[in-house]
């Protein structure tokens, strides 16, 4: 994930990755709908290389896009991928949108460096049964008993588990030399899973003399695994955290390394070679041998994906959790790893976490000094320099000289797509007249499941910044993403666009509902009283009135039915909303109608409506609302009525009462954004008690806030 505070190197013993221990906070954040990100947000990853991405997301894009002549990889299960398009998202969603979920069993876990011994029981059983059934040198009775014993071995890694008695019986009954060898393997496996590593090592070592090829190979491999488990048995504290390096047994680490290297020397392309290399990385990590671990990772990232034996996503996860937090750029020679670290150091604040805690900020001089390590990868190096110029130096024109226009390709690898997106951002930044045309060209070759949403977002932001959000809703518009369209309707659209989309039968139901609710809300709160009756007529005739405004900022929309519900019981007698608005249409300063509009807003919780809390200025929807008029404020209305010559005693008393209640129960204004000193609230309280002592509001109010 994008670094949250200090990068931790913590592992829970029995889980695939230590990141799982700290991934839960990803679900607590809100995606930022923007592209040019330098601030970290754990749930705003996009399929474009940028400093603000989760480090794993950038690493995954780099690993998967080294052959940039190829289009960006997409999931093979296209139907499933279409349900999880790569919108701004957390790491787990981002990974799932582009690639299949991580493997959940078998030797694949060991390829990712996971050493928990019980994870391979099922795969080990399958290998054992397959090898035994292929042998002719055992009797059928021996074969059946050995297979039954292996299948009955059910370790739990907290004790012997089930099946050891059957293993002992099968070993006792084995008569033929080959059956005895398979029985020795079984005895070793039972001891291994029970945590008796010394006994397991003796049994597996004896298999080196076997005539059976699989037993010889698996025995040598398991000798290495025994030592890995021996090492990790004392490497973690009682809470599952990796102990400090001086507290770990380096002697056991040496033995584990020797065992695994011995297997890899004898079987460089063996059945378990990938797993052995993953476990070797685990040994280096647990023993603090970071130089050796870095060498392994640098070897891996430069290999073709088909040769690594570990998926791009699993490798990104492992690298980020086990080594990247500890690396300085001066230690790294791999262009992929250097690029990952460089992007981290371009983040706001110039450090891993956005604070000056972990790494000094990158300088252009230092970046240029890395050029020699990017031999053969000049496109990646130029992209890094361009990223520095854009994100750190704030020199967008320099980007245009570094990244040529290639916006009319039929497809893009991850790197070239990122280069073109950065060029488009630079064009927008310098207000180039061809910027919009560039985005329209780029979208034609963008991958529909990962890249297209990036270009749609860029195009929508371009038009919004130009004061023309309606372009995203034109029939020929390529902006199809529903979140983008609904965000524009909620935070940018004027009355004409909202009215048009509320009526558009081609638009999705959610989009029409968003447009209608936003239109009616802004009519009421921006003083468009004359337009309100006609817009209210757009609410379906069979709609059932809602109890409250409801709704959220997600894919759905608040129900417009709230605007047609009958009069709601309150402390002040009011007609229905439509009647109050009709009065305001004739006289916007009508005291009773303003109080009743305030009641509608209060009773439906609309004082702090999300529609009036715009996204940040650098995000979609943050450019400002194009709906004319000043927002209605209950507190402002109350204050004007308190001193109005034409107001009745009840109207003034109720206005005083409600003005005081705006600050309940914390003293913070809940009616608008203005600040009112406690002395003023005290004065209102005294005026209510003094001037209107017989009113039920004065009698019921005991204090002010």
XYZ file of C-alpha atoms in Angstrom:
705
model
C 0.000 0.000 0.000
C 1.109 3.570 -0.300
C 3.366 4.103 2.712
C 1.251 4.960 5.756
C 3.639 6.350 8.359
C 6.879 4.482 8.797
C 7.233 1.418 6.576
C 6.977 -1.610 8.793
C 8.590 -4.983 8.300
C 6.214 -7.149 10.286
C 5.065 -10.680 9.599
C 2.278 -12.691 11.132
C 3.695 -16.212 11.151
C 0.932 -18.138 9.435
C -0.186 -15.696 6.725
C 0.962 -15.393 3.165
C 2.212 -11.832 3.425
C 2.988 -9.448 6.265
C 1.072 -6.780 4.384
C -2.124 -8.580 5.318
C -1.568 -7.451 8.876
C -1.851 -3.818 7.904
C -4.076 -3.892 4.827
C -7.304 -3.446 6.777
C -7.004 0.331 6.876
C -7.332 0.409 3.094
C -11.078 0.094 3.540
C -11.287 3.249 5.656
C -10.343 5.794 3.025
C -12.226 7.509 0.249
C -10.938 7.371 -3.344
C -9.623 10.592 -4.831
C -10.811 11.067 -8.394
C -7.763 12.742 -9.855
C -4.716 11.712 -11.860
C -1.793 13.941 -11.024
C -1.283 12.497 -7.571
C 1.738 13.153 -5.346
C -0.047 12.794 -2.027
C -0.558 9.224 -0.838
C -4.045 7.775 -0.620
C -4.246 4.045 -0.049
C -7.426 3.618 -2.078
C -6.760 5.796 -5.128
C -4.527 3.627 -7.300
C -4.888 4.017 -11.058
C -3.391 2.047 -13.940
C -0.871 4.783 -14.618
C 2.553 5.207 -13.007
C 2.523 8.115 -10.575
C 4.047 9.046 -7.213
C 0.775 8.878 -5.291
C 0.039 5.272 -6.208
C 0.499 2.491 -3.711
C 4.089 1.348 -4.147
C 2.848 -2.127 -5.034
C 0.609 -0.730 -7.769
C 3.519 1.086 -9.417
C 5.712 -1.978 -9.081
C 3.034 -4.190 -10.589
C 2.614 -1.841 -13.553
C 6.375 -1.814 -14.113
C 6.736 -5.582 -13.811
C 3.843 -6.226 -16.163
C 4.880 -3.604 -18.679
C 8.541 -4.250 -19.339
C 7.794 -5.284 -22.911
C 6.014 -2.080 -23.814
C 5.387 -3.150 -27.377
C 2.706 -5.419 -25.934
C -0.673 -4.084 -24.853
C -1.344 -3.756 -21.153
C -2.200 -7.136 -19.643
C -5.785 -7.719 -18.631
C -7.473 -10.518 -16.788
C -8.354 -13.518 -18.900
C -11.728 -13.784 -17.210
C -13.039 -10.694 -18.995
C -16.588 -11.060 -17.730
C -15.409 -11.002 -14.126
C -12.910 -8.214 -14.833
C -15.667 -6.057 -16.280
C -17.266 -6.000 -12.845
C -14.152 -4.556 -11.221
C -12.864 -1.950 -13.644
C -9.718 -0.229 -12.427
C -11.254 2.909 -10.960
C -9.334 4.647 -8.172
C -9.131 1.833 -5.645
C -7.199 0.158 -2.880
C -4.432 -2.321 -3.632
C -6.588 -5.440 -3.341
C -9.238 -4.095 -5.721
C -6.653 -2.682 -8.105
C -4.854 -5.999 -8.258
C -8.071 -7.943 -8.733
C -9.219 -5.600 -11.486
C -6.095 -6.191 -13.565
C -4.990 -9.658 -12.582
C -6.442 -12.842 -11.109
C -6.510 -13.084 -7.307
C -3.438 -14.585 -5.597
C -3.037 -18.329 -5.458
C -4.423 -19.923 -2.312
C -2.635 -23.224 -1.999
C 0.042 -25.646 -3.143
C 3.624 -24.856 -4.002
C 2.672 -21.436 -5.352
C 2.801 -20.151 -1.809
C 6.405 -21.291 -1.473
C 7.229 -19.540 -4.731
C 6.157 -16.373 -2.952
C 8.500 -17.134 -0.072
C 5.959 -18.514 2.381
C 7.518 -21.109 4.662
C 4.710 -22.382 6.879
C 5.131 -26.146 6.569
C 1.475 -27.196 6.722
C 0.495 -25.234 3.623
C 1.925 -27.840 1.254
C 0.302 -30.953 2.692
C -2.258 -31.390 -0.096
C 0.267 -30.753 -2.884
C 2.774 -33.061 -1.193
C 0.158 -35.786 -0.965
C -0.638 -35.477 -4.672
C 3.059 -35.696 -5.630
C 3.595 -38.707 -3.368
C 0.588 -40.607 -4.748
C 1.526 -39.855 -8.358
C 5.128 -41.024 -7.885
C 4.118 -44.177 -6.004
C 1.474 -45.216 -8.500
C 4.016 -44.970 -11.313
C 6.332 -47.483 -9.623
C 6.291 -51.219 -10.347
C 8.710 -52.200 -7.591
C 6.128 -52.232 -4.799
C 3.335 -54.663 -4.165
C -0.265 -53.545 -4.487
C -0.747 -54.069 -0.749
C 2.254 -51.891 0.070
C 1.118 -49.245 -2.394
C -2.418 -49.124 -0.994
C -1.246 -48.890 2.616
C 1.361 -46.213 1.858
C -1.130 -44.114 -0.106
C -3.762 -44.437 2.608
C -1.213 -43.422 5.223
C -0.144 -40.360 3.226
C -3.696 -39.288 2.559
C -4.528 -39.721 6.213
C -1.716 -37.477 7.385
C -3.454 -34.291 8.500
C -1.019 -31.952 10.239
C -2.151 -28.854 12.107
C 1.292 -27.386 12.799
C 0.494 -27.036 16.480
C 1.211 -30.685 17.292
C 1.375 -34.090 15.658
C -2.006 -33.784 13.995
C -3.690 -36.937 12.675
C -2.275 -39.950 10.875
C 1.110 -40.678 12.484
C 0.031 -44.130 13.696
C -0.892 -45.175 10.136
C 2.493 -43.891 8.901
C 4.311 -45.985 11.517
C 2.263 -49.048 10.577
C 2.944 -48.576 6.848
C 6.683 -48.264 7.551
C 6.639 -51.439 9.646
C 4.780 -53.373 6.954
C 6.974 -52.236 4.047
C 9.075 -55.142 2.758
C 10.386 -54.206 -0.687
C 13.363 -51.774 -0.860
C 11.306 -49.218 -2.795
C 8.391 -49.435 -0.368
C 10.840 -48.837 2.475
C 12.111 -45.710 0.697
C 8.575 -44.362 0.313
C 7.934 -45.258 3.953
C 11.067 -43.310 4.954
C 9.688 -40.312 3.088
C 6.386 -40.737 4.920
C 8.137 -40.914 8.265
C 10.079 -37.782 7.413
C 6.897 -35.977 6.380
C 5.121 -36.969 9.604
C 8.058 -35.746 11.695
C 8.331 -32.565 9.630
C 4.682 -31.661 10.076
C 4.879 -32.488 13.776
C 7.767 -30.054 14.174
C 10.367 -32.743 14.918
C 12.866 -31.278 12.461
C 15.883 -33.325 13.515
C 14.036 -36.613 12.898
C 12.641 -35.279 9.622
C 16.144 -34.364 8.441
C 17.454 -37.881 9.167
C 14.677 -39.514 7.155
C 15.011 -37.125 4.191
C 18.801 -37.402 4.154
C 18.489 -41.199 3.827
C 16.571 -40.712 0.559
C 19.735 -39.507 -1.199
C 20.591 -43.224 -1.668
C 17.205 -44.122 -3.166
C 16.978 -45.379 -6.728
C 13.631 -43.609 -7.166
C 14.178 -40.168 -8.877
C 11.301 -38.333 -7.241
C 12.263 -39.512 -3.778
C 15.871 -38.377 -4.300
C 14.817 -34.973 -5.535
C 12.026 -34.340 -3.034
C 14.222 -35.579 -0.181
C 16.942 -33.081 -1.031
C 14.391 -30.289 -1.428
C 12.757 -31.125 1.883
C 16.099 -31.042 3.663
C 16.220 -27.347 2.746
C 12.629 -26.821 3.847
C 13.322 -28.514 7.162
C 16.067 -25.976 7.864
C 13.829 -23.074 6.808
C 11.198 -24.165 9.297
C 13.898 -24.784 11.904
C 15.043 -21.192 11.382
C 11.635 -19.597 11.501
C 10.589 -21.557 14.611
C 12.680 -19.095 16.630
C 12.549 -16.075 14.327
C 9.229 -14.709 15.561
C 8.086 -13.491 18.952
C 4.944 -14.577 20.774
C 2.900 -12.016 18.829
C 4.011 -13.315 15.443
C 6.356 -10.395 14.757
C 9.801 -10.946 13.280
C 12.417 -10.514 15.971
C 15.243 -8.016 15.666
C 18.160 -9.340 13.579
C 20.530 -9.907 16.544
C 17.888 -12.142 18.151
C 17.639 -14.479 15.163
C 19.709 -17.645 14.775
C 22.139 -16.871 11.943
C 23.596 -20.371 12.221
C 20.249 -21.898 11.289
C 19.972 -19.346 8.465
C 23.282 -20.567 7.057
C 22.112 -24.177 7.252
C 18.836 -23.317 5.524
C 20.651 -21.412 2.782
C 23.096 -24.284 2.290
C 20.287 -26.827 2.046
C 18.308 -24.860 -0.516
C 21.360 -24.006 -2.610
C 22.365 -27.660 -2.518
C 19.003 -28.600 -4.003
C 19.157 -25.830 -6.640
C 22.688 -26.869 -7.641
C 21.579 -30.455 -8.159
C 18.220 -29.556 -9.711
C 18.430 -26.029 -11.217
C 15.254 -26.675 -13.211
C 13.752 -29.205 -10.829
C 10.179 -29.746 -9.827
C 10.639 -27.614 -6.711
C 13.186 -25.106 -8.013
C 10.788 -22.168 -7.998
C 9.650 -22.994 -4.482
C 13.248 -23.384 -3.305
C 14.123 -19.949 -4.651
C 11.097 -18.459 -2.887
C 12.163 -20.096 0.362
C 15.718 -18.890 -0.176
C 14.397 -15.343 -0.352
C 12.543 -16.018 2.877
C 15.753 -17.159 4.540
C 17.540 -13.992 3.447
C 14.655 -11.878 4.737
C 14.440 -13.624 8.101
C 18.199 -13.482 8.599
C 18.488 -9.821 7.585
C 20.732 -10.663 4.615
C 19.353 -7.757 2.613
C 22.178 -7.612 0.080
C 21.531 -11.230 -0.918
C 17.791 -10.632 -0.902
C 18.182 -7.600 -3.150
C 20.289 -9.625 -5.571
C 17.547 -12.243 -5.770
C 14.876 -9.646 -6.430
C 16.957 -7.829 -9.016
C 17.456 -11.144 -10.795
C 13.724 -11.822 -10.697
C 12.482 -8.462 -11.930
C 14.747 -8.576 -14.947
C 13.437 -11.991 -15.984
C 10.500 -12.543 -18.282
C 7.288 -13.123 -16.373
C 7.017 -16.627 -17.788
C 10.400 -17.532 -16.275
C 9.972 -16.111 -12.789
C 7.738 -18.796 -11.363
C 5.878 -16.128 -9.406
C 3.174 -13.813 -10.679
C 3.812 -10.099 -11.148
C 1.252 -9.294 -8.464
C 2.697 -11.782 -5.952
C 6.192 -10.481 -6.627
C 5.097 -6.871 -6.137
C 3.434 -7.824 -2.866
C 6.447 -9.753 -1.592
C 8.999 -7.149 -2.632
C 7.071 -4.335 -1.011
C 6.611 -6.158 2.257
C 10.052 -7.716 2.625
C 12.608 -5.322 1.176
C 11.553 -2.049 -0.461
C 11.047 -0.201 2.837
C 14.680 -0.880 3.724
C 16.298 0.134 0.438
C 18.119 3.271 -0.479
C 18.461 4.169 -4.144
C 22.257 3.943 -3.856
C 21.963 0.191 -3.237
C 19.836 -0.554 -6.301
C 20.861 -1.174 -9.889
C 17.676 -2.662 -11.323
C 15.825 -0.018 -13.378
C 12.461 -1.410 -12.257
C 13.309 -1.103 -8.577
C 15.035 2.230 -9.050
C 11.979 3.610 -10.850
C 9.730 2.388 -8.043
C 11.854 4.091 -5.396
C 12.207 7.269 -7.463
C 8.427 7.597 -7.757
C 8.106 7.147 -4.000
C 10.578 9.939 -3.435
C 8.630 12.294 -5.707
C 5.716 12.177 -3.307
C 4.552 15.248 -1.498
C 7.115 15.826 1.219
C 9.765 13.855 -0.664
C 9.635 10.755 1.518
C 8.108 7.324 1.772
C 5.174 8.384 3.882
C 4.729 12.013 2.914
C 6.732 13.048 5.971
C 10.458 13.520 6.419
C 10.875 10.210 8.218
C 12.271 7.604 5.946
C 14.054 8.909 2.886
C 15.402 12.156 1.574
C 13.564 13.746 -1.326
C 14.806 13.007 -4.820
C 16.755 15.700 -6.635
C 17.077 16.149 -10.373
C 20.850 15.877 -10.083
C 20.553 12.514 -8.348
C 18.021 11.306 -10.893
C 20.256 12.253 -13.796
C 23.066 10.378 -12.082
C 21.065 7.167 -12.459
C 21.007 7.328 -16.239
C 23.639 4.602 -16.673
C 21.402 2.086 -14.901
C 18.619 2.621 -17.438
C 20.641 1.548 -20.460
C 18.173 0.012 -22.888
C 15.263 1.522 -20.955
C 15.488 5.139 -22.022
C 11.701 5.458 -22.288
C 11.407 4.613 -18.596
C 14.210 6.988 -17.641
C 12.741 9.835 -19.697
C 9.405 9.186 -18.026
C 10.994 9.498 -14.586
C 12.670 12.774 -15.531
C 9.397 14.053 -16.979
C 7.569 12.986 -13.799
C 10.096 14.900 -11.732
C 9.670 17.996 -13.895
C 5.891 17.816 -13.606
C 5.333 16.730 -10.009
C 8.343 18.203 -8.207
C 9.845 21.006 -10.301
C 6.435 22.170 -11.619
C 7.810 22.590 -15.128
C 5.115 21.108 -17.420
C 6.656 22.507 -20.582
C 9.760 20.419 -19.957
C 7.520 17.334 -20.052
C 6.431 18.116 -23.599
C 10.031 18.037 -24.779
C 10.725 14.710 -23.089
C 7.620 12.763 -24.080
C 6.640 12.799 -27.773
C 2.992 12.603 -28.807
C 2.007 8.989 -29.460
C -1.680 9.356 -28.727
C -3.005 7.549 -31.765
C -1.792 4.033 -31.117
C -4.150 1.080 -31.153
C -2.949 -0.137 -27.753
C -0.533 0.807 -24.992
C 1.699 -1.001 -22.555
C 1.739 0.350 -19.033
C 4.811 2.531 -19.500
C 3.830 4.137 -22.794
C 0.322 4.749 -21.507
C 1.779 6.457 -18.439
C 4.043 8.561 -20.660
C 1.104 9.724 -22.742
C -1.078 10.475 -19.740
C 1.695 12.609 -18.272
C 2.023 14.436 -21.578
C -1.721 15.102 -21.549
C -1.534 16.457 -18.014
C 1.277 18.767 -19.099
C -0.789 19.978 -22.058
C -3.654 20.752 -19.708
C -1.306 22.474 -17.292
C 0.006 24.873 -19.938
C -3.543 25.272 -21.337
C -2.566 24.006 -24.747
C -5.465 24.390 -27.187
C -4.941 20.844 -28.422
C -5.172 19.229 -24.999
C -8.755 18.051 -25.420
C -8.030 16.580 -28.835
C -5.063 14.738 -27.351
C -7.274 13.021 -24.751
C -9.795 12.083 -27.428
C -7.007 10.509 -29.477
C -5.579 8.638 -26.505
C -8.831 7.045 -25.441
C -9.058 5.063 -28.673
C -6.148 2.795 -27.733
C -6.715 2.650 -23.993
C -7.422 -0.748 -22.448
C -11.129 -0.839 -21.554
C -10.625 -2.600 -18.229
C -7.735 -0.594 -16.840
C -6.674 2.456 -18.834
C -9.880 3.867 -20.263
C -11.182 5.204 -16.953
C -7.960 7.220 -16.579
C -8.520 8.985 -19.899
C -12.235 9.462 -19.224
C -11.325 11.096 -15.920
C -8.736 13.332 -17.592
C -11.182 14.365 -20.309
C -13.970 15.060 -17.801
C -11.634 17.164 -15.653
C -10.430 19.059 -18.720
C -13.986 20.003 -19.673
C -14.991 20.760 -16.099
C -12.028 23.116 -15.693
C -13.059 24.790 -18.925
C -16.515 25.395 -17.429
C -18.144 22.937 -19.822
C -19.091 19.813 -17.864
C -21.983 19.275 -20.265
C -19.535 17.984 -22.870
C -19.235 14.744 -20.916
C -22.948 14.151 -21.504
C -23.103 14.797 -25.227
C -24.304 11.768 -27.244
C -20.860 11.225 -28.786
C -18.975 11.700 -25.516
C -16.564 8.856 -24.655
C -17.062 9.550 -20.932
C -19.126 6.552 -19.847
C -17.990 5.858 -16.315
C -20.960 6.309 -14.009
C -18.974 7.630 -11.059
C -17.432 10.326 -13.235
C -20.766 11.340 -14.704
C -22.578 11.386 -11.361
C -19.753 13.359 -9.741
C -20.089 16.041 -12.419
C -23.851 16.175 -11.901
C -23.520 16.482 -8.137
C -20.777 19.065 -7.910
C -20.392 20.892 -11.221
C -23.604 20.933 -13.229
C -25.834 23.926 -13.794
C -29.638 23.791 -14.020
C -29.805 23.165 -17.775
C -27.522 20.131 -17.653
C -29.260 18.709 -14.578
C -32.685 19.171 -16.114
C -31.580 17.599 -19.378
C -30.098 14.527 -17.696
C -33.094 14.128 -15.397
C -35.245 13.829 -18.544
C -32.816 11.760 -20.617
C -34.342 8.310 -21.078
C -31.057 7.026 -22.535
C -29.163 7.789 -19.320
C -28.971 5.141 -16.600
C -31.640 5.202 -13.866
C -28.994 6.091 -11.264
C -27.772 8.991 -13.386
C -31.291 10.329 -13.913
C -32.013 10.001 -10.193
C -28.785 11.845 -9.323
C -29.585 14.647 -11.745
C -33.171 15.063 -10.507
C -32.318 15.018 -6.819
C -29.464 17.488 -7.326
C -31.684 19.743 -9.448
C -34.498 19.867 -6.864
C -32.063 20.348 -3.992
C -30.313 23.224 -5.709
C -33.625 24.782 -6.792
C -34.614 24.956 -3.124
C -31.303 26.012 -1.646
C -30.227 28.416 -4.406
C -33.504 30.328 -4.691
C -34.728 28.920 -8.029
C -38.270 28.888 -6.663
C -40.003 29.605 -9.962
C -38.372 26.589 -11.607
C -39.122 24.232 -8.713
C -42.737 23.261 -9.597
C -41.799 22.281 -13.143
C -38.794 20.309 -11.945
C -40.848 18.674 -9.206
C -43.179 17.385 -11.908
C -40.309 15.169 -13.101
C -40.641 13.008 -9.995
C -42.480 9.858 -11.140
C -46.205 10.023 -10.423
C -46.148 6.618 -8.725
C -43.297 7.592 -6.420
C -43.832 6.946 -2.726
C -42.784 9.742 -0.372
C -39.634 8.961 1.569
C -39.193 9.390 5.295
C -36.015 11.414 4.811
C -33.593 12.551 2.145
C -31.379 9.496 2.503
C -28.880 8.741 -0.221
C -25.117 8.678 -0.333
C -22.158 9.670 -2.450
C -21.598 6.207 -3.889
C -23.082 4.604 -6.970
C -26.647 5.275 -5.874
C -28.502 8.550 -5.484
C -30.730 10.083 -2.809
C -34.412 9.717 -3.548
C -36.181 12.733 -5.009
C -39.372 11.426 -3.408
C -38.466 13.370 -0.284
C -39.564 16.545 -2.060
C -43.147 15.314 -2.502
C -43.809 13.953 0.959
C -46.657 15.530 2.926
C -46.243 18.011 5.762
C -43.974 16.727 8.522
C -44.752 17.341 12.179
C -42.520 20.058 13.597
C -42.430 22.750 16.254
C -43.745 25.285 13.757
C -46.907 24.909 11.679
C -46.159 24.779 7.955
C -48.003 23.828 4.768
C -46.503 21.289 2.371
C -43.220 22.136 0.676
C -44.791 22.931 -2.680
C -47.021 25.584 -1.090
C -44.129 27.174 0.780
C -42.063 27.357 -2.405
C -44.984 28.913 -4.288
C -45.088 31.634 -1.654
C -41.356 32.189 -1.925
C -41.647 32.361 -5.708
C -43.952 35.349 -5.285
C -41.999 36.845 -2.374
C -38.523 35.430 -1.624
C -38.418 37.381 1.659
C -41.694 35.993 2.996
C -40.993 35.295 6.662
C -43.299 32.333 7.204
C -42.249 30.621 3.970
C -38.578 31.045 4.811
C -39.139 29.518 8.227
C -40.979 26.607 6.613
C -38.217 26.073 4.058
C -35.854 26.007 7.008
C -38.037 23.352 8.646
C -37.864 21.170 5.543
C -34.093 21.466 5.501
C -33.784 20.819 9.240
C -36.101 17.832 9.369
C -34.396 16.182 6.407
C -30.848 16.785 7.591
C -29.882 19.004 4.656
C -27.951 21.757 6.463
C -24.648 20.006 5.787
C -25.724 18.103 2.664
C -22.940 16.287 0.852
C -23.851 18.159 -2.323
C -22.414 21.298 -0.745
C -19.175 19.648 0.372
C -17.168 19.798 -2.822
C -14.175 17.547 -3.510
C -10.708 19.090 -3.254
C -9.827 21.584 -5.964
C -7.475 19.155 -7.696
C -10.133 16.431 -7.890
C -13.047 15.896 -10.228
C -15.945 18.026 -9.023
C -13.711 20.495 -7.217
C -13.946 23.313 -9.769
C -17.111 24.825 -8.313
C -20.870 24.554 -8.847
C -22.255 26.214 -11.964
C -25.752 26.506 -10.467
C -26.444 30.218 -9.856
C -27.588 31.609 -6.544
C -26.376 31.761 -2.973
C -27.019 28.806 -0.708
C -29.916 29.175 1.714
C -28.821 29.302 5.348
C -31.228 28.576 8.177
C -29.167 30.545 10.660
C -28.998 33.532 8.332
C -32.780 33.376 7.900
C -33.323 33.185 11.659
C -31.040 36.138 12.321
C -32.846 38.299 9.767
C -36.284 37.358 11.146
C -35.269 38.062 14.756
C -34.935 41.747 13.886
C -37.570 41.968 11.139
C -40.255 44.601 11.727
C -42.946 42.521 10.013
C -42.320 39.303 11.936
C -44.851 38.084 14.494
C -43.921 37.314 18.083
C -44.127 33.575 17.381
C -41.915 33.905 14.321
C -39.295 35.866 16.258
C -39.442 33.537 19.254
C -39.110 30.482 17.066
C -36.215 32.058 15.152
C -34.390 32.745 18.436
C -35.081 29.210 19.602
C -33.854 27.614 16.389
C -30.808 29.924 16.116
C -29.701 28.697 19.550
C -30.378 25.071 18.599
C -28.080 25.429 15.586
C -25.246 24.978 18.091
C -26.570 21.942 19.947
C -25.119 19.818 21.357
C -21.409 20.681 20.931
C -21.379 24.433 20.436
C -20.425 23.966 16.779
C -22.664 25.558 14.167
C -24.715 22.906 12.392
C -26.778 25.302 10.263
C -24.070 26.862 8.111
C -20.328 27.560 8.086
C -20.397 30.838 9.995
C -18.871 31.303 13.430
C -20.968 32.864 16.187
C -19.368 33.665 19.549
C -20.841 32.198 22.722
C -21.700 35.713 23.869
C -24.103 36.118 20.965
C -25.756 32.767 21.664
C -26.131 33.838 25.283
C -27.743 37.090 24.147
C -30.252 35.153 21.993
C -31.075 32.923 24.953
C -31.672 35.913 27.233
C -33.775 37.672 24.585
C -35.974 34.590 24.152
C -36.506 34.275 27.925
C -37.010 38.010 28.410
C -39.115 39.030 25.416
C -41.184 35.876 24.843
C -41.463 34.198 28.259
C -44.898 32.732 27.524
C -43.883 31.003 24.297
C -43.521 27.245 24.484
C -40.044 27.595 23.004
C -38.833 29.875 25.799
C -40.347 27.576 28.387
C -38.795 24.423 26.951
C -35.261 25.785 26.401
C -33.165 25.373 29.533
C -29.730 26.470 28.315
C -27.712 27.516 25.287
C -24.651 25.936 23.700
